[in-house]
mmCIF file of C-alpha atoms in Angstrom:
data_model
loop_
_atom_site.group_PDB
_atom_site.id
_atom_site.type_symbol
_atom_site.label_atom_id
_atom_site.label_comp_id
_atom_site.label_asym_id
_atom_site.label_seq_id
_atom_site.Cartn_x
_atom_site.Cartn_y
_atom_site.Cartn_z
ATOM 1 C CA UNK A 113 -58.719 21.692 -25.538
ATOM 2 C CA UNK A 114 -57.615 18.075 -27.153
ATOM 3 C CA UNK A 115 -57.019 15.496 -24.962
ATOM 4 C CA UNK A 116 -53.975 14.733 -23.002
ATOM 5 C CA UNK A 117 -52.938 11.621 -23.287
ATOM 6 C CA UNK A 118 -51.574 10.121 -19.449
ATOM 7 C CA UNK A 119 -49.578 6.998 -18.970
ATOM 8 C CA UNK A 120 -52.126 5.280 -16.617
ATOM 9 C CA UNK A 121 -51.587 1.721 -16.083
ATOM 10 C CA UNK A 122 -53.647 -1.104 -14.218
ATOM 11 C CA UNK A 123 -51.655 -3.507 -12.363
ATOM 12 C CA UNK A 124 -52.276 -7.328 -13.287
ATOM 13 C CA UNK A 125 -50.032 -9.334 -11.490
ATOM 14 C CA UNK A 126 -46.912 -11.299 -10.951
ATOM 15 C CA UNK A 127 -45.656 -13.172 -13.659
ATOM 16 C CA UNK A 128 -42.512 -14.755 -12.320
ATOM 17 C CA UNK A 129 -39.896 -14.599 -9.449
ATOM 18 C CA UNK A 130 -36.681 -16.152 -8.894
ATOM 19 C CA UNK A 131 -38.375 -18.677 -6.234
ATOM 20 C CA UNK A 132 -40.324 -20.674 -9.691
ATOM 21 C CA UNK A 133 -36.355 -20.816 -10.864
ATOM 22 C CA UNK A 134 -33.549 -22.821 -9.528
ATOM 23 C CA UNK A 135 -30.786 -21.163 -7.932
ATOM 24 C CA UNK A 136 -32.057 -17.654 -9.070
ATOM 25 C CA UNK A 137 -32.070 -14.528 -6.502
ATOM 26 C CA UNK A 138 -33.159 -11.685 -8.909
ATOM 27 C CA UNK A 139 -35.234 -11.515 -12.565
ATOM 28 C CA UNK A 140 -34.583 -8.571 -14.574
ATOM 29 C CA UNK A 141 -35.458 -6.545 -17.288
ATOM 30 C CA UNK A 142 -38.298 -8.849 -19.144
ATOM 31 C CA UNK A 143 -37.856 -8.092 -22.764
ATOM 32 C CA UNK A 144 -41.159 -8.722 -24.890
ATOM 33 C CA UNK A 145 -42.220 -9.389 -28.291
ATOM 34 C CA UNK A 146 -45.222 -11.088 -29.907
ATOM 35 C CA UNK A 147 -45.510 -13.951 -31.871
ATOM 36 C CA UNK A 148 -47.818 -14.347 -35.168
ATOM 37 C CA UNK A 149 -49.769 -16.581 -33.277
ATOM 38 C CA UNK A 150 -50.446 -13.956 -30.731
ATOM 39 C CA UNK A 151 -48.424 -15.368 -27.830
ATOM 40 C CA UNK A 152 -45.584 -13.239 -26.470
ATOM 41 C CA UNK A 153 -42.157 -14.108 -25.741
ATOM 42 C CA UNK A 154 -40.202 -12.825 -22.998
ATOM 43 C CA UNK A 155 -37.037 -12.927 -22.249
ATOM 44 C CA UNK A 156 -35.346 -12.519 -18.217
ATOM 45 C CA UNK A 157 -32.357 -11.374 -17.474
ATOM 46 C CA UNK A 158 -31.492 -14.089 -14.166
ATOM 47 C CA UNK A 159 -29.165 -13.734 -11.891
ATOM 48 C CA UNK A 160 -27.862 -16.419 -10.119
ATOM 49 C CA UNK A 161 -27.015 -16.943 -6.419
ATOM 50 C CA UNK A 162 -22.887 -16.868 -7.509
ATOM 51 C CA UNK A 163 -23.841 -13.488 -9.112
ATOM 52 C CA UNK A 164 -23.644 -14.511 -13.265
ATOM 53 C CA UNK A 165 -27.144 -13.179 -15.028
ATOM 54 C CA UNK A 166 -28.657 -15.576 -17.853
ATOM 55 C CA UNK A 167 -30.937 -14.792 -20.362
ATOM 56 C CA UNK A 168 -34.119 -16.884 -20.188
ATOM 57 C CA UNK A 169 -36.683 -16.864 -22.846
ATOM 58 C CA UNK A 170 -40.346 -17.844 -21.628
ATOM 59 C CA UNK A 171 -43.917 -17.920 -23.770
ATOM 60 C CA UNK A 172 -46.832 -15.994 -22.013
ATOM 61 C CA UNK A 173 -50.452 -15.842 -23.247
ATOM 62 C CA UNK A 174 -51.900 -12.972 -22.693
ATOM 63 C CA UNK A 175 -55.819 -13.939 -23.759
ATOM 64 C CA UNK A 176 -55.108 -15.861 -20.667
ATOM 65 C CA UNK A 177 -54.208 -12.981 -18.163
ATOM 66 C CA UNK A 178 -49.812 -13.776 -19.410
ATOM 67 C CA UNK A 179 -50.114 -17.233 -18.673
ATOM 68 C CA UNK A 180 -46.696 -18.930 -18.630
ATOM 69 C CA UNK A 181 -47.484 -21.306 -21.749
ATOM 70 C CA UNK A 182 -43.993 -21.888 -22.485
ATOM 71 C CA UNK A 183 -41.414 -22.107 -19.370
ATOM 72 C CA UNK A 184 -38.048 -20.108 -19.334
ATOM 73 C CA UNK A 185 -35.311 -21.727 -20.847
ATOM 74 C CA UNK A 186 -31.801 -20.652 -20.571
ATOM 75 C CA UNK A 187 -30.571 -18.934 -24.631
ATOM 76 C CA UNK A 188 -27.882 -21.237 -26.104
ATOM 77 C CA UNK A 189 -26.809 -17.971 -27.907
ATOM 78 C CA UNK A 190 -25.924 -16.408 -24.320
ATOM 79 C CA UNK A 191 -25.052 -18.823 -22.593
ATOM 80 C CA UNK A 192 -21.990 -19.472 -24.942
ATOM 81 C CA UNK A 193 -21.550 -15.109 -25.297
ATOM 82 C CA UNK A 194 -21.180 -15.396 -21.576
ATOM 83 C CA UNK A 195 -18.919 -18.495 -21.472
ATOM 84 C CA UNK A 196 -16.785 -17.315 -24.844
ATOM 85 C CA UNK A 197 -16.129 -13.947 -23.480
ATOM 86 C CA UNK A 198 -15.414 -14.328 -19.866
ATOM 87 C CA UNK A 199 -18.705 -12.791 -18.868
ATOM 88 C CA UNK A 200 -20.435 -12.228 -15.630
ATOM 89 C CA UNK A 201 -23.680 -11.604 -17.380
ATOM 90 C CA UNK A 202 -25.512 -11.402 -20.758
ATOM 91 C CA UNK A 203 -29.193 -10.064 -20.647
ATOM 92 C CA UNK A 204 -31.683 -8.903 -23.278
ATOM 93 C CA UNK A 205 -33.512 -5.007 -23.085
ATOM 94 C CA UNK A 206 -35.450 -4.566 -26.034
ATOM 95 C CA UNK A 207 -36.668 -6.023 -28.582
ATOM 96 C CA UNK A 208 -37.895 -4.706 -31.985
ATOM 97 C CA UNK A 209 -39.210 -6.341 -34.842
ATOM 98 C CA UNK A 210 -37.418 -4.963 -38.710
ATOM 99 C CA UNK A 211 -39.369 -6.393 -41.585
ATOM 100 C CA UNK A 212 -39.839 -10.137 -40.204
ATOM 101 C CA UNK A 213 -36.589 -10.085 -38.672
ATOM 102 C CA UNK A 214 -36.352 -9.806 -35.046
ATOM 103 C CA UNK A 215 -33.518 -7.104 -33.511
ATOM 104 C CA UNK A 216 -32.725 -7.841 -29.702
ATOM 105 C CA UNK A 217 -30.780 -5.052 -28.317
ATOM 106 C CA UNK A 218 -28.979 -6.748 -25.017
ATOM 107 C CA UNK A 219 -26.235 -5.955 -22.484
ATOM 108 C CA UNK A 220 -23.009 -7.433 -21.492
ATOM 109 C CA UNK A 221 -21.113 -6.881 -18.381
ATOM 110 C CA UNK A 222 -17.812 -7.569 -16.988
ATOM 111 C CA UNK A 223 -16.606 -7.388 -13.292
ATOM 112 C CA UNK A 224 -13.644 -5.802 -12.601
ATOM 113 C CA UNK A 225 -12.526 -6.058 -8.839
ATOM 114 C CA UNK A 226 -15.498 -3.066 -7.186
ATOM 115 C CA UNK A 227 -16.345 -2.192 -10.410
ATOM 116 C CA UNK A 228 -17.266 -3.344 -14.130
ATOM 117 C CA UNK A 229 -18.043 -2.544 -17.503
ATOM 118 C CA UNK A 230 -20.842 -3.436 -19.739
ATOM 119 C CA UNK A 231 -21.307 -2.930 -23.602
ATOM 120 C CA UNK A 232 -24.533 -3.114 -25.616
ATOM 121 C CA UNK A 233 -24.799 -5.859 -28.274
ATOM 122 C CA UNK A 234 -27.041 -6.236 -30.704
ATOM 123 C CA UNK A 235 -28.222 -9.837 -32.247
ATOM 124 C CA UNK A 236 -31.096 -11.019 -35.081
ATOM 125 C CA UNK A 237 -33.408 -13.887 -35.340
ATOM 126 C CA UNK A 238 -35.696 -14.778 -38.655
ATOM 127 C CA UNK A 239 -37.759 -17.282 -36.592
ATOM 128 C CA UNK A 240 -38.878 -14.862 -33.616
ATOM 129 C CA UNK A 241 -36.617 -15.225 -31.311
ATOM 130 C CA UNK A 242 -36.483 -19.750 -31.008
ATOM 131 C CA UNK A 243 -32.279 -18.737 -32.089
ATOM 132 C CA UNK A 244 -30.445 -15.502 -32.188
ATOM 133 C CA UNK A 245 -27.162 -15.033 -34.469
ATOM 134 C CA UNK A 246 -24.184 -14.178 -32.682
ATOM 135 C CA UNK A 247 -24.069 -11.021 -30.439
ATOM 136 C CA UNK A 248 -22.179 -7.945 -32.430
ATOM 137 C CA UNK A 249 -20.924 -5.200 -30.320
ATOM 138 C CA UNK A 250 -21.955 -1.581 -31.350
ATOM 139 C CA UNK A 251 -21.485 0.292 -28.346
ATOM 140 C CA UNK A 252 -19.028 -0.089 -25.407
ATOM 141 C CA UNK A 253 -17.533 2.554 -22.887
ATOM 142 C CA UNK A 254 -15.067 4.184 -25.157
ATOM 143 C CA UNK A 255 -18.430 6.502 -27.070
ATOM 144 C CA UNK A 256 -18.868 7.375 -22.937
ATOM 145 C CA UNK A 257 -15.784 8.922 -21.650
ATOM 146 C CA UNK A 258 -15.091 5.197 -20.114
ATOM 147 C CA UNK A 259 -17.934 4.626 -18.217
ATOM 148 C CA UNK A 260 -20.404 1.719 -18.959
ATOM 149 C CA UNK A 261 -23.057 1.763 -21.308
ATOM 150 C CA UNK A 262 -26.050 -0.804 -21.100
ATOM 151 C CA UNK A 263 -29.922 -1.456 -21.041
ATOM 152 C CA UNK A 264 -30.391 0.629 -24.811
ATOM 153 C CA UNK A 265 -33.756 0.413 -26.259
ATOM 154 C CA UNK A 266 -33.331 0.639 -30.216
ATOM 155 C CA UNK A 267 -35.808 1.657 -32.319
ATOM 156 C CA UNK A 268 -36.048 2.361 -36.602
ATOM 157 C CA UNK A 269 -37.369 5.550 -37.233
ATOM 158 C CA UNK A 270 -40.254 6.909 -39.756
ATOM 159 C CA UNK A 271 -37.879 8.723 -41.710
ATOM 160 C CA UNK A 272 -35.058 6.489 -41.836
ATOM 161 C CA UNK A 273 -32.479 5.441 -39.687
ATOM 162 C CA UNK A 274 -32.365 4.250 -36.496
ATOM 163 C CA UNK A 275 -32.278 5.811 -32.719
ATOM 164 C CA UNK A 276 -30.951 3.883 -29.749
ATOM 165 C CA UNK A 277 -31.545 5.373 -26.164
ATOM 166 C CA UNK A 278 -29.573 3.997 -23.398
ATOM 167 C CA UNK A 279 -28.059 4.078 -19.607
ATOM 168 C CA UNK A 280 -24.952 6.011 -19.908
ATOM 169 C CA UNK A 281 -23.013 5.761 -16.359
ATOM 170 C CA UNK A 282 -21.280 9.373 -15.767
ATOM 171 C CA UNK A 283 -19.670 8.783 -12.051
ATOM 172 C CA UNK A 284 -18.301 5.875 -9.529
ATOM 173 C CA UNK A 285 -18.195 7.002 -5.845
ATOM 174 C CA UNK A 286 -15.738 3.948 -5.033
ATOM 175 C CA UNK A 287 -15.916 5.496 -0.654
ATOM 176 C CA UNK A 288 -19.373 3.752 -0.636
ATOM 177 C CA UNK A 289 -19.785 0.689 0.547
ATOM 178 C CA UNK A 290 -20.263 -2.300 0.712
ATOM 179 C CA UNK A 291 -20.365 -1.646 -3.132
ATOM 180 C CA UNK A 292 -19.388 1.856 -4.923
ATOM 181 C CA UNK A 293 -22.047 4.055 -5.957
ATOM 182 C CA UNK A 294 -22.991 5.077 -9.637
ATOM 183 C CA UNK A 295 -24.501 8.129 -11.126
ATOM 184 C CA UNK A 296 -26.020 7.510 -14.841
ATOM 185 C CA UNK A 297 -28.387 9.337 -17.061
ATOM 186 C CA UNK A 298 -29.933 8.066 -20.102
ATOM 187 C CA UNK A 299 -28.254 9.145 -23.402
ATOM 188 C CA UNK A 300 -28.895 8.444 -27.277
ATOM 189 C CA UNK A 301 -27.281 7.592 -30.329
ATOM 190 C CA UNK A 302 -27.885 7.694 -34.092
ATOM 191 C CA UNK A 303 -27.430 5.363 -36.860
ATOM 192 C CA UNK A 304 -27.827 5.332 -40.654
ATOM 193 C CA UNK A 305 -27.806 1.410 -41.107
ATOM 194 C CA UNK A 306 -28.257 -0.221 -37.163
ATOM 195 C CA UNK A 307 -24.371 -0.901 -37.530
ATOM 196 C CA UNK A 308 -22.067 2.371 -36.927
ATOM 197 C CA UNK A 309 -23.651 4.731 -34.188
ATOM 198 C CA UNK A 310 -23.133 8.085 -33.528
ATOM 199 C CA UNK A 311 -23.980 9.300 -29.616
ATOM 200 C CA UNK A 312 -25.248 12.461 -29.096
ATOM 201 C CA UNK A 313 -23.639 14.879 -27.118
ATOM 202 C CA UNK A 314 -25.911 16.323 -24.848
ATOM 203 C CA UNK A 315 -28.239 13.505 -22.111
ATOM 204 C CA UNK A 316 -31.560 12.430 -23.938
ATOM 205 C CA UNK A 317 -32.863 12.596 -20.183
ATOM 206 C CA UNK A 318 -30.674 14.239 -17.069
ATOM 207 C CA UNK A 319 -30.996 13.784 -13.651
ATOM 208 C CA UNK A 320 -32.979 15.383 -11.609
ATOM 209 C CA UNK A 321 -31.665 17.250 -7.941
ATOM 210 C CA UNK A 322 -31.876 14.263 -5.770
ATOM 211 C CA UNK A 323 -31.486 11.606 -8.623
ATOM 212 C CA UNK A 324 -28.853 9.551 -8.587
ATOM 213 C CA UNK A 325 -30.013 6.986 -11.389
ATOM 214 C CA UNK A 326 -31.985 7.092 -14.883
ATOM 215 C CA UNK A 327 -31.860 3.721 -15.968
ATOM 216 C CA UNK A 328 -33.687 1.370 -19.063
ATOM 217 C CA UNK A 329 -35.314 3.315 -20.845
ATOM 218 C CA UNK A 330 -38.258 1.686 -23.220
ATOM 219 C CA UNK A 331 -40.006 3.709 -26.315
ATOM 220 C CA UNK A 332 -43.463 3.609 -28.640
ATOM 221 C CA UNK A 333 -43.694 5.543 -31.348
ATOM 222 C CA UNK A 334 -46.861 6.770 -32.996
ATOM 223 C CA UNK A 335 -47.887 9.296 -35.141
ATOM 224 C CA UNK A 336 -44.820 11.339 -34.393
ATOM 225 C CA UNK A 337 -45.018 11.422 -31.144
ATOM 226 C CA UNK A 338 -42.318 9.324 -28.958
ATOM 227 C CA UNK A 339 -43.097 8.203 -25.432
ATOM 228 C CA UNK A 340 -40.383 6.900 -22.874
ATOM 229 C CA UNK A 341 -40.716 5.061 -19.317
ATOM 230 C CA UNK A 342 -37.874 4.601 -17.289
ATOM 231 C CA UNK A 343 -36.940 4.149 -13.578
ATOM 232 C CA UNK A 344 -35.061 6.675 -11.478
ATOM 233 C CA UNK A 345 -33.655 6.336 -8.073
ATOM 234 C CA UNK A 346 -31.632 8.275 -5.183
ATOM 235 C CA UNK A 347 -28.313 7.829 -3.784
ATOM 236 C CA UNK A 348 -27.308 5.020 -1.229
ATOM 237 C CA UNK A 349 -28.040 6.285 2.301
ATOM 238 C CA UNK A 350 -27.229 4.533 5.028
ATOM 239 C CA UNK A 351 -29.790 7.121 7.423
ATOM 240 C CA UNK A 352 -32.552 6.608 4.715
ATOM 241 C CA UNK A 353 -32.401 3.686 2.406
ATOM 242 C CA UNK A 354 -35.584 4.054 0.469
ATOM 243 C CA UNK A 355 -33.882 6.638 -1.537
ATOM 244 C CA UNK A 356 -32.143 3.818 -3.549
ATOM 245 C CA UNK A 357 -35.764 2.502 -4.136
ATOM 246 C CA UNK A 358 -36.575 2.931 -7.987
ATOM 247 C CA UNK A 359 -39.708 4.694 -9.442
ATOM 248 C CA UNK A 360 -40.977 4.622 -12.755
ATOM 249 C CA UNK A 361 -40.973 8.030 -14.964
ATOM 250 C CA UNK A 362 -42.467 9.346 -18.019
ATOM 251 C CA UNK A 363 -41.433 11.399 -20.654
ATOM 252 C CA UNK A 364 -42.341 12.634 -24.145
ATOM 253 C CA UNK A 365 -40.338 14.048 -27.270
ATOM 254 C CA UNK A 366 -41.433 14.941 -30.685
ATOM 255 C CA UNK A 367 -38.553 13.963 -32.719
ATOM 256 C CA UNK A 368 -36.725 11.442 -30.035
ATOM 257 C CA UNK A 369 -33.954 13.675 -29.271
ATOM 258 C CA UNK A 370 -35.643 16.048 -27.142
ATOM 259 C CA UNK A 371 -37.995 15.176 -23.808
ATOM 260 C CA UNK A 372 -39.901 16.452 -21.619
ATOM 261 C CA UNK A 373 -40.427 14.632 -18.752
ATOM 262 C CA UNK A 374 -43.650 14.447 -16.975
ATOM 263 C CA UNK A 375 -43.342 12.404 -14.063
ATOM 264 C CA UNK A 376 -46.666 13.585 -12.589
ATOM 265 C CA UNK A 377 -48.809 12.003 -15.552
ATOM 266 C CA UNK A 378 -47.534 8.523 -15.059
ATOM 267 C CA UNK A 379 -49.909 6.122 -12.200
ATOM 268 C CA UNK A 380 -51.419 3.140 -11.458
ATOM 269 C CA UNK A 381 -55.971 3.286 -10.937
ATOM 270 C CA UNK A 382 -54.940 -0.056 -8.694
ATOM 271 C CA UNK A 383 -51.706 0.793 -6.765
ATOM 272 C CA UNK A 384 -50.227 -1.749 -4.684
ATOM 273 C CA UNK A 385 -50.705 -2.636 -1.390
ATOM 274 C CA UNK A 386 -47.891 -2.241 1.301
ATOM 275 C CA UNK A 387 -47.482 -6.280 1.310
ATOM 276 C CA UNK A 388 -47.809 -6.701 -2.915
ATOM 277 C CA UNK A 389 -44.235 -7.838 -4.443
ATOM 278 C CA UNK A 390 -44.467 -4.460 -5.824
ATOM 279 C CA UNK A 391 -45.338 -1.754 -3.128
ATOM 280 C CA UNK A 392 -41.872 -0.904 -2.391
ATOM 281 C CA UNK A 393 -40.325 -0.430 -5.902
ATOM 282 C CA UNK A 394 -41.603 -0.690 -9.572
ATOM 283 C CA UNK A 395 -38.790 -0.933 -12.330
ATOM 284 C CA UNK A 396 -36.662 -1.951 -15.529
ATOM 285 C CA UNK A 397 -39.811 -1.255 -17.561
ATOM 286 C CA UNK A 398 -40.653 -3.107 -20.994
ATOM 287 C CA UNK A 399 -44.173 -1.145 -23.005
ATOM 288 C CA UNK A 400 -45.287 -3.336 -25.820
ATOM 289 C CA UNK A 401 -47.984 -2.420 -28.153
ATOM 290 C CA UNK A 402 -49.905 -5.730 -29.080
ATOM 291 C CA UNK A 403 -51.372 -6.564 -32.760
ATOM 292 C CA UNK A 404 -55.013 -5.772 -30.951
ATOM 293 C CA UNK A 405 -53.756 -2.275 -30.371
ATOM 294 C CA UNK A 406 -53.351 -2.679 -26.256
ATOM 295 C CA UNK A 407 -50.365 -1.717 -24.849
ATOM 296 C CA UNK A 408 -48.896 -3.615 -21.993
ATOM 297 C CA UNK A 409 -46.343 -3.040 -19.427
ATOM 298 C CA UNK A 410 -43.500 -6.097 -18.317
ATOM 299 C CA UNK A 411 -42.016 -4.501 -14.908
ATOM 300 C CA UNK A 412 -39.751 -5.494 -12.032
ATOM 301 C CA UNK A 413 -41.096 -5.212 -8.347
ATOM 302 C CA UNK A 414 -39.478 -4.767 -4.897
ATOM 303 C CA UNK A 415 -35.931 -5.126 -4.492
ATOM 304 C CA UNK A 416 -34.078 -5.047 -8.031
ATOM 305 C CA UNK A 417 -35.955 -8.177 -9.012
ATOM 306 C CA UNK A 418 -35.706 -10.365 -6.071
ATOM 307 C CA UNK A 419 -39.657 -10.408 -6.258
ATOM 308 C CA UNK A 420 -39.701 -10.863 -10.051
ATOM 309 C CA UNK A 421 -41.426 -9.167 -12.733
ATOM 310 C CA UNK A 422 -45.637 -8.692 -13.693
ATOM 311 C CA UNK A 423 -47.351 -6.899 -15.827
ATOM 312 C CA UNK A 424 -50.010 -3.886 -16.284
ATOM 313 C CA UNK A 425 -52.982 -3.167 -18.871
ATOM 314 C CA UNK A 426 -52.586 0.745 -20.161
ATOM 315 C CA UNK A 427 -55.646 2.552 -19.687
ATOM 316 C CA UNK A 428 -56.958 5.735 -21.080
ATOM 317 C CA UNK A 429 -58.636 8.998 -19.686
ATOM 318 C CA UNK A 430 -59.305 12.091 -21.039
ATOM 319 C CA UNK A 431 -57.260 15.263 -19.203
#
């Protein structure tokens, strides 16, 4: 029998939280990519305490344990996307390099009264990420029966073309409160050229009995095989409110369009203690492969964000 091949991860620590930022109450989806010189950038998604999320871009080190070498900075780039278009938030969630041009696939969201609306943008950078071009939108809510679309993960495939897998709301339950509930699964979309994009018809990933969310997924690719983390979560509940708690999952595919999940293979050989800033959730999960061939995890801890984000080493075992 060959080996099986298990998504086991050990846990190395906080990077950041909102209390090394000022007026910041959450940081979201980190967004990594290396540099040539081997340092990696990352890029938050912060929200602020009136409730507007700004991309931050930050410099870690990781032959120094992710070392903050470089402190976050707010993004010109989305700072004016957020300012230009009336937005309460602009955030990166992937981040792919084409040739030696960088893509960043990012979100953009818009409150309206209860509810809002987000759309997935896509900008470039030819010196890793210091500037981005403009944000182009390739995806809103009209390709999802008018439900919002956001956190995609883009990726350009061996054969040609290119494969985006994203959140894909499907339901509001506006009778919850204080804020109405949403049910999304993560779907996909194709593209010949990264410009016009196709979704698929069927979910990449449904939920689950008892799921209530699928959201960001992130994707490597090797040697045909495609692997997938995301986080999943129940409904609100006001009798049991760890249901809302995110998880992370696992899946695999052989061509990207089809998945298996396999929840059961994905753990940590160090998992947190009931007082670590990640015991009660782990989430919004960014897997980079680095130039020395490790693979490293960027993830969010308890409560959304509101402890920040850290990292984890992927180990392997034999099955």
């Amino acid at each position: 029998m060959g080996q099986v091949v298990s998504s086991l991860w050990r846990r190395k620590g906080r990077i950041l939280g909102p209390a090394d930022l000022e007026n910041m109450r959450l940081v979201q989806t980190p967004t990594a990519w290396q540099l040539p010189d081997g340092t990696v950038r990352i890029a938050a998604s912060c929200r602020t305490a009136e409730n507007v999320s700004v991309m931050q871009v930050m410099e870690c080190d990781p032959s120094q344990d992710m070392k903050i070498v470089r402190p976050p900075q707010p993004d010109p780039t989305a700072l004016h996307a957020i300012e230009a278009g009336g937005l309460s938030g602009f955030g990166a969630c992937d981040a792919t390099w084409d040739c030696e041009t960088l893509v960043l696939a990012a979100s953009s969201i818009v409150v309206q009264g209860r509810f809002y609306d987000t759309s997935i943008e896509l900008m470039t950078s030819s010196d890793g990420g210091a500037t981005f071009s403009a944000p182009r939108t390739v995806l809103t809510s009209a390709a999802n029966g008018g439900y919002p679309v956001t956190l995609p993960c883009v990726r350009r495939l061996d054969g040609g073309g290119w494969r985006m897998w994203f959140t894909a709301f499907t339901e509001w339950l506006p009778e919850v409160h204080p804020h109405p509930d949403a049910r999304y699964c993560i779907r996909s979309a194709q593209s010949p050229d990264g410009e016009a994009w196709t979704v698929d018809p069927e979910p990449s990933i449904p939920r689950t009995p008892g799921e209530a969310g699928l959201a960001r997924p992130t994707i490597l690719q090797a040697d045909g095989t495609f692997e997938m983390w995301f986080s999943a979560r129940g409904p609100y509940s006001a009798d049991d409110p760890i249901l809302r708690r995110y998880r992370l999952c696992y899946a695999r595919s052989d061509d990207g369009a089809f998945w298996q999940r396999h929840d059961d293979r994905h753990g940590f050989v160090n998992p947190p203690e009931d007082d670590d800033w990640d015991a009660q959730m782990q989430c919004y999960p960014s897997v980079l492969r680095l130039a020395d061939g490790q693979q490293v995890m960027f993830y969010c801890g308890n409560g959304y964000g509101q402890s920040g984000f850290g990292w984890a080493t992927r180990e392997w075992n034999g099955a």
